[in-house]
PDB file of C-alpha atoms in Angstrom:
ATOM      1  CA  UNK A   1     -12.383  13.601   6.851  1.00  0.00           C
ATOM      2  CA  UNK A   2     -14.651  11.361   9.115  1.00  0.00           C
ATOM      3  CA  UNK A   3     -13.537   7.874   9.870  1.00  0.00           C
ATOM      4  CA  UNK A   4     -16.208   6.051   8.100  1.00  0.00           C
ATOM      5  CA  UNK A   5     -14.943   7.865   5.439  1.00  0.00           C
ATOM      6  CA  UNK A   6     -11.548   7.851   5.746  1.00  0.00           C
ATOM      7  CA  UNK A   7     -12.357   3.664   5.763  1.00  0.00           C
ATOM      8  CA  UNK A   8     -14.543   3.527   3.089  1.00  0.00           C
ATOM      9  CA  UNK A   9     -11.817   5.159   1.100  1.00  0.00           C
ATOM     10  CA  UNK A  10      -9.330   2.940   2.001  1.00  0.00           C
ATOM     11  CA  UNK A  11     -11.219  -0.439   1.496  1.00  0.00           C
ATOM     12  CA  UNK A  12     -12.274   0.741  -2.382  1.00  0.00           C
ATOM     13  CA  UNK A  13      -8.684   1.877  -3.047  1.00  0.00           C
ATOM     14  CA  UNK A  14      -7.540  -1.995  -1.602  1.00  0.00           C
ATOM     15  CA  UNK A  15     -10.115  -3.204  -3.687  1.00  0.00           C
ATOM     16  CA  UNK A  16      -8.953  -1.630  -6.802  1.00  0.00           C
ATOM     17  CA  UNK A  17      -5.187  -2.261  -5.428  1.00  0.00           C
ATOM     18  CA  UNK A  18      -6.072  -6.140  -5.632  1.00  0.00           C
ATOM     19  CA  UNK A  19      -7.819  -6.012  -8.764  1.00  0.00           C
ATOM     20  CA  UNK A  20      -5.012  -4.651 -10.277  1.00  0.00           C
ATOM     21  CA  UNK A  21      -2.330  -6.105  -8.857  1.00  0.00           C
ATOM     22  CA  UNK A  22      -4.146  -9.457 -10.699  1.00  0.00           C
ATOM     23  CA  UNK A  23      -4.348  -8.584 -13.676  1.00  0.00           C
ATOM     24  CA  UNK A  24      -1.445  -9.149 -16.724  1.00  0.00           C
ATOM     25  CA  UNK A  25       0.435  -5.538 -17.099  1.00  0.00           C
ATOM     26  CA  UNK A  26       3.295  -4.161 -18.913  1.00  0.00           C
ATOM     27  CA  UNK A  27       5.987  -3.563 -16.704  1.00  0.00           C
ATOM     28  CA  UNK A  28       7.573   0.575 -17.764  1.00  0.00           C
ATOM     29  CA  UNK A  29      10.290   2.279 -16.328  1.00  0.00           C
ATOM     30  CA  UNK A  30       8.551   5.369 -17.284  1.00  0.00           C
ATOM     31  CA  UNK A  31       5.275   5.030 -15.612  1.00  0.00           C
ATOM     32  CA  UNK A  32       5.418   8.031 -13.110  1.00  0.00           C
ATOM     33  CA  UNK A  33       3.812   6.512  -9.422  1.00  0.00           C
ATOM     34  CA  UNK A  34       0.565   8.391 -10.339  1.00  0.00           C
ATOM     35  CA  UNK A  35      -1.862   6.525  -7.317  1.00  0.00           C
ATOM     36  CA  UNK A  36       0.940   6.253  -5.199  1.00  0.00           C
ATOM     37  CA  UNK A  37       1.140   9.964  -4.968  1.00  0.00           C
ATOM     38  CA  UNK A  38      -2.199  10.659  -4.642  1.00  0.00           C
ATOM     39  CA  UNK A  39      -2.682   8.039  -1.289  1.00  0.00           C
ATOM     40  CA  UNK A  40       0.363  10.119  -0.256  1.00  0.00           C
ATOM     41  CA  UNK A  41      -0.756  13.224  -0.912  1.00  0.00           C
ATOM     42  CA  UNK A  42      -4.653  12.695   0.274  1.00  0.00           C
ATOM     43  CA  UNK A  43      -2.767  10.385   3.659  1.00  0.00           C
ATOM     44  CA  UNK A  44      -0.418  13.142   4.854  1.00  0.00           C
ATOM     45  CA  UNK A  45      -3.556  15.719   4.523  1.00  0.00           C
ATOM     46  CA  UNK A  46      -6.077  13.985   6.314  1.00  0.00           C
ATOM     47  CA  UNK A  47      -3.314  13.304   9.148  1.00  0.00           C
ATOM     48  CA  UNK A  48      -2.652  17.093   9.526  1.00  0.00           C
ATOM     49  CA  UNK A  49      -6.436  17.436   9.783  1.00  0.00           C
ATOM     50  CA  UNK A  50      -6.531  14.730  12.310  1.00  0.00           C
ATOM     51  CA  UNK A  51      -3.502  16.552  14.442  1.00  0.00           C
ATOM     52  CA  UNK A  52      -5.474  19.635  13.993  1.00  0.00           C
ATOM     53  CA  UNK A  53      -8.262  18.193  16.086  1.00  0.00           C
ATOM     54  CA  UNK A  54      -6.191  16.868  19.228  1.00  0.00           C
ATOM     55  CA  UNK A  55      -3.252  15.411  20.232  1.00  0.00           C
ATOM     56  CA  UNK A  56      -2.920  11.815  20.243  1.00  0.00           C
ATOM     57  CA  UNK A  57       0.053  11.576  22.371  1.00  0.00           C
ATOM     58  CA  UNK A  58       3.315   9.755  22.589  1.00  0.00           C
ATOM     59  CA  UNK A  59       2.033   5.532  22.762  1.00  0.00           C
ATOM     60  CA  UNK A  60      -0.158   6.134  19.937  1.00  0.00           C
ATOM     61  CA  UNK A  61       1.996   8.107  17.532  1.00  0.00           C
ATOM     62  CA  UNK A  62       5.068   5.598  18.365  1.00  0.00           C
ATOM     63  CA  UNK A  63       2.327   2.563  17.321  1.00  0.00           C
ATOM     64  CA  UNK A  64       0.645   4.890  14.259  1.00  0.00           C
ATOM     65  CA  UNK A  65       4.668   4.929  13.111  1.00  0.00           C
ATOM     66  CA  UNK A  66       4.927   1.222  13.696  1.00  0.00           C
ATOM     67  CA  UNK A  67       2.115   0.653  12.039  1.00  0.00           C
ATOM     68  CA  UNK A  68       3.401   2.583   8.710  1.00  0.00           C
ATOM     69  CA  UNK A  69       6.847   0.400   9.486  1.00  0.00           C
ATOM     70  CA  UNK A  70       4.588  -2.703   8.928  1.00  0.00           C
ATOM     71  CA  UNK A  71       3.459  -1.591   5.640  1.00  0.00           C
ATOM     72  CA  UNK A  72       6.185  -0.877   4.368  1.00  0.00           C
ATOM     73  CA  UNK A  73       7.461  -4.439   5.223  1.00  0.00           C
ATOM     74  CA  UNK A  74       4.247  -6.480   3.955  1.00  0.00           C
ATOM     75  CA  UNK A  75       4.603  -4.693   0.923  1.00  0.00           C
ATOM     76  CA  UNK A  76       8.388  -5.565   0.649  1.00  0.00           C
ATOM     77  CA  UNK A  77       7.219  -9.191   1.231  1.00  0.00           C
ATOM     78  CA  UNK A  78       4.358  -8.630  -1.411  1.00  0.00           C
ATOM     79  CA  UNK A  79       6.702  -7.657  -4.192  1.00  0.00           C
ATOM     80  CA  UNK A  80       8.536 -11.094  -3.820  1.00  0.00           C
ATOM     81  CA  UNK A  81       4.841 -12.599  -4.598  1.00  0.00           C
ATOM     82  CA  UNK A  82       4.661 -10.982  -8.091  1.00  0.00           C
ATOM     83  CA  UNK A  83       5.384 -13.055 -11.305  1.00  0.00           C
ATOM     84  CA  UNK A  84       7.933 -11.329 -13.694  1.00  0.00           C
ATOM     85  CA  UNK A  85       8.196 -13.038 -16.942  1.00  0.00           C
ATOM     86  CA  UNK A  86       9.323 -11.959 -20.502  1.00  0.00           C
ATOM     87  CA  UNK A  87       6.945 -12.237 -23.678  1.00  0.00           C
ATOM     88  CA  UNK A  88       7.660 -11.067 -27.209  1.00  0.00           C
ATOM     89  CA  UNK A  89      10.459  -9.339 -26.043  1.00  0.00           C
ATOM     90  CA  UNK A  90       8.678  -7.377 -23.157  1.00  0.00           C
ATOM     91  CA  UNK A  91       8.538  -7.692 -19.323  1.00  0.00           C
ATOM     92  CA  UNK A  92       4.997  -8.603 -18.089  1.00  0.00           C
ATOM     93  CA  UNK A  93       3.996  -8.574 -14.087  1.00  0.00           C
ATOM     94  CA  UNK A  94       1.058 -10.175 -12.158  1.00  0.00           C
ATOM     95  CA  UNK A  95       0.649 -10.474  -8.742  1.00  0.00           C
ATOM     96  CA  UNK A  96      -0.800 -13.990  -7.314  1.00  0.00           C
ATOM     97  CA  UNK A  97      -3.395 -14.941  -4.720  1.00  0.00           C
ATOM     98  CA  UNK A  98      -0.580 -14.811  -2.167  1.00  0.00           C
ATOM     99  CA  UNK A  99      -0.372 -11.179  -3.509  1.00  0.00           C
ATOM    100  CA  UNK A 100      -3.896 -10.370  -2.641  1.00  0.00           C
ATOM    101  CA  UNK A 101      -3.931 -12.350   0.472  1.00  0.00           C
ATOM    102  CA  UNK A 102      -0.909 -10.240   1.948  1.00  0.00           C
ATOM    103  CA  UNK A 103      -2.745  -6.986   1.079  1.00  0.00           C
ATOM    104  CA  UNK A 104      -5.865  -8.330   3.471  1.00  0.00           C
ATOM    105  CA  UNK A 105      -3.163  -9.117   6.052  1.00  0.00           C
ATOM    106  CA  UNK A 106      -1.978  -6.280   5.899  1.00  0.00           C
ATOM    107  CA  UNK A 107      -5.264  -4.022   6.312  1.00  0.00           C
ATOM    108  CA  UNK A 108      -6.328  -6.447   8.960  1.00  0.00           C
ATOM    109  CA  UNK A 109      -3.488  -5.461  10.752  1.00  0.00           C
ATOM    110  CA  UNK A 110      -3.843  -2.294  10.401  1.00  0.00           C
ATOM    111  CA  UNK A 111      -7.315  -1.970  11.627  1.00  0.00           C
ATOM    112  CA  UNK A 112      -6.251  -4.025  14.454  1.00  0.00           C
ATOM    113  CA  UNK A 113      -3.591  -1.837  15.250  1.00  0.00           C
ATOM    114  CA  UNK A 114      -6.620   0.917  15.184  1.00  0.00           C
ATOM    115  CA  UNK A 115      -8.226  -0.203  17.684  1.00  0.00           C
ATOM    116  CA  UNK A 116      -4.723  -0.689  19.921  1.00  0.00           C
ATOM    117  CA  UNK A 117      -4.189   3.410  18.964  1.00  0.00           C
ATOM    118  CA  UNK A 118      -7.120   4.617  19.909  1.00  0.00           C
ATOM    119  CA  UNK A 119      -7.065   2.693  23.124  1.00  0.00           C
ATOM    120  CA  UNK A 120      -3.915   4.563  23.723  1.00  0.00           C
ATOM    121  CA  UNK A 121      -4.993   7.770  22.452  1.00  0.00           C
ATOM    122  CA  UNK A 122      -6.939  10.408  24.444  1.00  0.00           C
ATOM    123  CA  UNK A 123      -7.493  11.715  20.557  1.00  0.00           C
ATOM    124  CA  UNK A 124      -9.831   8.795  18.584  1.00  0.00           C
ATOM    125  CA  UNK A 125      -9.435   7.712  15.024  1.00  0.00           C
ATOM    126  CA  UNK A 126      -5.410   7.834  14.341  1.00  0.00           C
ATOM    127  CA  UNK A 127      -5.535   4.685  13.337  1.00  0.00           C
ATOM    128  CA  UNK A 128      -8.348   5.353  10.819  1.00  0.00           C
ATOM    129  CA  UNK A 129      -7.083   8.795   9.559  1.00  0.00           C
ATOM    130  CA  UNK A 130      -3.668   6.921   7.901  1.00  0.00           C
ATOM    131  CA  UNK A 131      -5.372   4.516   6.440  1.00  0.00           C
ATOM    132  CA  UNK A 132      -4.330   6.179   3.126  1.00  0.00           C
ATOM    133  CA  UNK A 133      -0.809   6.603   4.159  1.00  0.00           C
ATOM    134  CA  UNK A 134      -0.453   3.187   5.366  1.00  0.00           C
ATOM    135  CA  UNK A 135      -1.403   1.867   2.104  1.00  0.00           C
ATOM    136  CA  UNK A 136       0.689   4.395   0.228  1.00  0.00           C
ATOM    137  CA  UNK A 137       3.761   3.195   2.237  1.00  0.00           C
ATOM    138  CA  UNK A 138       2.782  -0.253   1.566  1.00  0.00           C
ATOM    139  CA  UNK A 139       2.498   0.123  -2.049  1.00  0.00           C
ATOM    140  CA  UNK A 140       5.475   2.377  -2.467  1.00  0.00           C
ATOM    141  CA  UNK A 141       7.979  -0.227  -0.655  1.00  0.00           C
ATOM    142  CA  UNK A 142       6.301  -2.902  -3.269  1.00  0.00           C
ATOM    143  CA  UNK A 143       6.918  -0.871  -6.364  1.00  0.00           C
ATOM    144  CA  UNK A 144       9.762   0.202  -5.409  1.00  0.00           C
ATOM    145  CA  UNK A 145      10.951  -3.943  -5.083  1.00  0.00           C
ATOM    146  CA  UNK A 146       9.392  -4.816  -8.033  1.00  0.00           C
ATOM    147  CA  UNK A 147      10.867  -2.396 -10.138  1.00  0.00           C
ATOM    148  CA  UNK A 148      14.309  -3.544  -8.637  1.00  0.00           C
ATOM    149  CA  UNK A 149      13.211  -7.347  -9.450  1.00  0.00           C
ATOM    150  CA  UNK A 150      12.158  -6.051 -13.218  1.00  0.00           C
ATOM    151  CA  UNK A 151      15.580  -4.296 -13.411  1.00  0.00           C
ATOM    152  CA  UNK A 152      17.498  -7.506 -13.404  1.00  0.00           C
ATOM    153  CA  UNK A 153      15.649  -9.593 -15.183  1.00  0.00           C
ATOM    154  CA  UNK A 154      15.960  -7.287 -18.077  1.00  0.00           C
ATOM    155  CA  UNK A 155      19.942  -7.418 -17.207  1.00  0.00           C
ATOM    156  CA  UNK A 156      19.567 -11.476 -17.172  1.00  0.00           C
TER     157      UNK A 156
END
């Protein structure tokens, strides 16, 4: 995938992350990580098309993996942002506007890591071709948080 593309895709999928993450949902133990896998799955495959293309080389794969490490913290962070609260004997989340402002933070950084990668990179658009992973990583640590969070409240 190009990286307009590969951008574009990203920024509706945050989009639709935020919009979500607002809104008053049930919280299930069943639900199977449906999106999650599918930024996974689509992330990993558009970075083995980017490695097909070139080699990026050492500096920008050791900031691409820091990169994913900061995801997966801001959305550890994020998960501590998101109300859990009992009603009519069911467990309700809803992320807040800290929520959503994190999840800009966090793409920010990314794309300003980007720019850092492909400055370091004798192969351009790194940075852009894990956008999806990045935010798969991101939202992955959050659920995973979240879910732990949800566990003991239904224990309290």
């Amino acid at each position: 995938m190009s990286n307009t593309v590969n951008i574009l895709i990203g920024l509706v999928v945050l989009a639709r992350l935020c919009w979500r993450q607002t809104q008053k949902r049930l919280v299930r133990e069943d639900r199977k990580p449906t999106v999650l896998l599918i930024l996974a799955v689509l992330g990993v495959v558009s970075l083995a098309s980017f490695f097909k293309g070139g080699t990026p080389g050492t500096p920008a794969v050791l900031l691409l993996i820091g990169s994913l490490i900061v995801a997966a913290l801001f959305g550890l962070v994020r998960a501590y942002t998101v109300r859990l609260w009992r009603a009519d004997g069911q467990l309700w989340r809803q992320g807040t506007w800290l929520t959503v402002a994190l999840w800009v933070a966090a793409i920010a950084i990314h794309i300003g890591l980007d720019f850092v990668i492909d400055a370091n990179s004798p192969a351009k658009g790194l940075g852009s071709a894990s956008i999806l992973l990045y935010l798969a990583v991101s939202l992955g640590a959050q659920r995973v948080v979240v879910q732990s969070r949800a566990n003991h409240v239904v224990a309290a």
